[in-house]
């Protein structure tokens, strides 16, 4: 059905999306936890900042990433000098762009499931001898699992569609940063590439549809009455 | 909840498998990284294929707007060769000391043409006061955004030069790039459009109606240069290949003037 | 004294003040609903912090406002059976029972897993999830979970309220056996005079003026 280079594009997109998700997950969880449980003055501001990638033009995010993470940027210089990591023109940079763009959706999904957890269960764990980390690992985390899974799937779907930030930040390098949307855009620039466009577009639709259905199913399980409460 | 374990395990397995599939094969050596203006997509790909046929690793080509690529170079991106559709951005990089000065060469000249859908019988030659407004017959003139995109800037310049801009400026369909303008004509959404000759040749659904003479707008030149940050041993070889007789013939085939 | 308790609690608009000292066995805490009995248990367990007063159980000070002592709930070794049970929905009955057991030091354990399961008659429930249990089954699992956590004392919040007839009788028998076999001091919240009359060694009355 797909040609070898097209499979390579699909494979690269999946790799970038998967790595982006697992890199973003701890950050998303920490932010969701703070937003779900925290009570401090800067909450609204933090919430707004977390949601910025959802509303800012992706090209702005890409440009900000370029300024910060390119080898001449403050963070990029440190990464390159001390860790030997280069992000520009590399798939790792595409994964970073995808992770940043997916972060708001991930935080939302995890936050919803954290807010659905009955804090009385954590109090019960306390009386049974569980300290803070113990309670978090044995009660909070497992009960938040549907939201975490939904966040992974939803973020993955979002990262498959990432275009503007990626091309602005890490260019359109085949085999490194030319993920599905970039490859489709490039094919659209060439008359006569319609069959490639069709096939890659179909793959995009199927992957995104699958991810959205799975995440919706997971989120419904989270909000189902009784699933997160005692008897 | 055992279900979640199962789903998660399956998801991990699938993703891990795909990640392995997607890992680039490093058995073949990688070619130099060439950043090229999006309008060079077909011709540069053909040039890269020809170079690879000479038993060199095929260059890795990244196509995007010249401006986006130049900003990535400014930000410290380690690429090997830059081919710009715009002398201004090459000047900017030269001033910043990011290119090897003696490697810069404006090796391609583009021509600006008037196109119509392939079935159109229209005859129109760009000249002073030519009847563009009548030819449009109330339809739109498709062109890249004259305020933001080089192809649009050249187009406006030529129309101003011939004294017809004021008559048609209310009928411009501004496209995000020149290929989008081409698409508007190819799909019959506009009876006429202004694009590069290379675009007109690439799209069988359009017909070249007339060529804007070189004096009607600033020269459309494509400079190439090797970047200071380049480390690939093949970079200079590929740059020279682009300037060679064989290289220029490829670009001529795609509608460029290669002096 | 098994329980030596003096509390001054503020819950929203309300203020709950209660002082009592009782000996071994079962202390029944009685009073109309809404008077703050559950809040008192939460304070004894350490989940609520009183404004002032002290909580001393079997000579061990768990809370003393004057001396700024407040043992955290996870270190109080208190077997609290919540009125709403609060079984962990993501764990099986067996894993719920093991939750406190695994975290209690060996020296504090008063009864083994097999014996607890037998005592409560929940052998057949071990592989099930809390959501699939009946009210009486869940009640017994909650008592088992508290018992296995190596408690120095038990706090039972309306353990009979949701039950009727034979089930109620069964749980009362279990409570009596716990008292007889493990000599654990207990506070039992109930507002049924017959249960209090049968089970209580001491009775503490709470009313809105207390």
XYZ file of C-alpha atoms in Angstrom, chain B residues 147-240:
94
model
C 3.546 42.128 0.645
C 5.154 39.024 2.101
C 6.286 36.522 -0.535
C 9.136 37.202 -3.013
C 7.188 35.868 -6.025
C 4.376 38.280 -5.191
C 6.780 41.190 -4.764
C 8.325 40.550 -8.192
C 4.862 40.236 -9.737
C 3.656 43.554 -8.339
C 6.893 45.215 -9.426
C 6.384 43.989 -13.012
C 2.727 45.096 -13.097
C 3.652 48.520 -11.706
C 6.431 48.714 -14.302
C 3.896 48.161 -17.096
C 1.395 50.560 -15.544
C -1.435 48.058 -15.000
C -1.157 47.467 -11.209
C -3.688 50.120 -10.214
C -6.264 48.683 -12.620
C -6.060 45.126 -11.215
C -4.967 45.634 -7.600
C -8.546 45.123 -6.458
C -8.744 41.742 -8.163
C -5.715 40.006 -6.629
C -6.196 36.587 -5.009
C -3.326 36.616 -2.512
C -1.894 33.141 -1.922
C 0.321 32.061 0.947
C 3.024 30.942 -1.461
C 3.609 30.787 -5.201
C 2.578 27.116 -5.427
C -0.765 27.935 -3.834
C -1.259 30.646 -6.485
C -0.414 28.049 -9.133
C -3.036 25.743 -7.629
C -5.713 28.446 -7.888
C -5.140 28.652 -11.653
C -4.747 24.879 -12.114
C -8.093 24.277 -10.402
C -9.800 27.009 -12.403
C -10.398 29.278 -9.405
C -8.610 32.114 -11.215
C -8.436 32.754 -14.987
C -4.863 34.095 -14.728
C -1.945 33.892 -12.354
C 1.611 35.110 -11.952
C 4.113 32.391 -11.040
C 7.687 31.366 -11.809
C 8.384 29.625 -15.118
C 9.501 26.574 -13.097
C 6.057 26.322 -11.503
C 4.314 26.652 -14.868
C 6.415 23.818 -16.305
C 5.733 21.544 -13.320
C 1.945 21.812 -13.547
C 0.350 20.242 -16.648
C -3.023 21.804 -15.773
C -1.765 25.306 -16.630
C -0.522 26.944 -19.827
C 2.158 29.612 -20.009
C 0.510 32.669 -21.611
C 3.405 35.098 -21.550
C 6.776 35.830 -19.965
C 7.591 39.041 -18.081
C 10.745 40.426 -19.709
C 13.801 40.567 -17.372
C 13.809 44.369 -17.257
C 10.272 44.552 -15.811
C 11.348 43.438 -12.320
C 14.470 43.033 -10.219
C 16.490 39.974 -11.257
C 15.218 36.782 -9.631
C 18.411 35.054 -8.628
C 19.127 31.990 -6.510
C 22.395 32.104 -4.604
C 24.142 29.005 -3.242
C 26.812 28.987 -0.533
C 28.621 26.552 1.685
C 28.111 27.232 5.381
C 30.963 27.968 7.790
C 29.593 25.287 10.098
C 29.766 22.648 7.369
C 31.867 19.608 8.235
C 30.730 17.144 5.578
C 33.568 16.227 3.164
C 31.088 16.006 0.283
C 29.548 19.471 0.770
C 31.938 21.379 -1.485
C 31.759 18.641 -4.124
C 27.966 18.866 -4.300
C 28.057 22.670 -4.416
C 30.486 22.499 -7.384
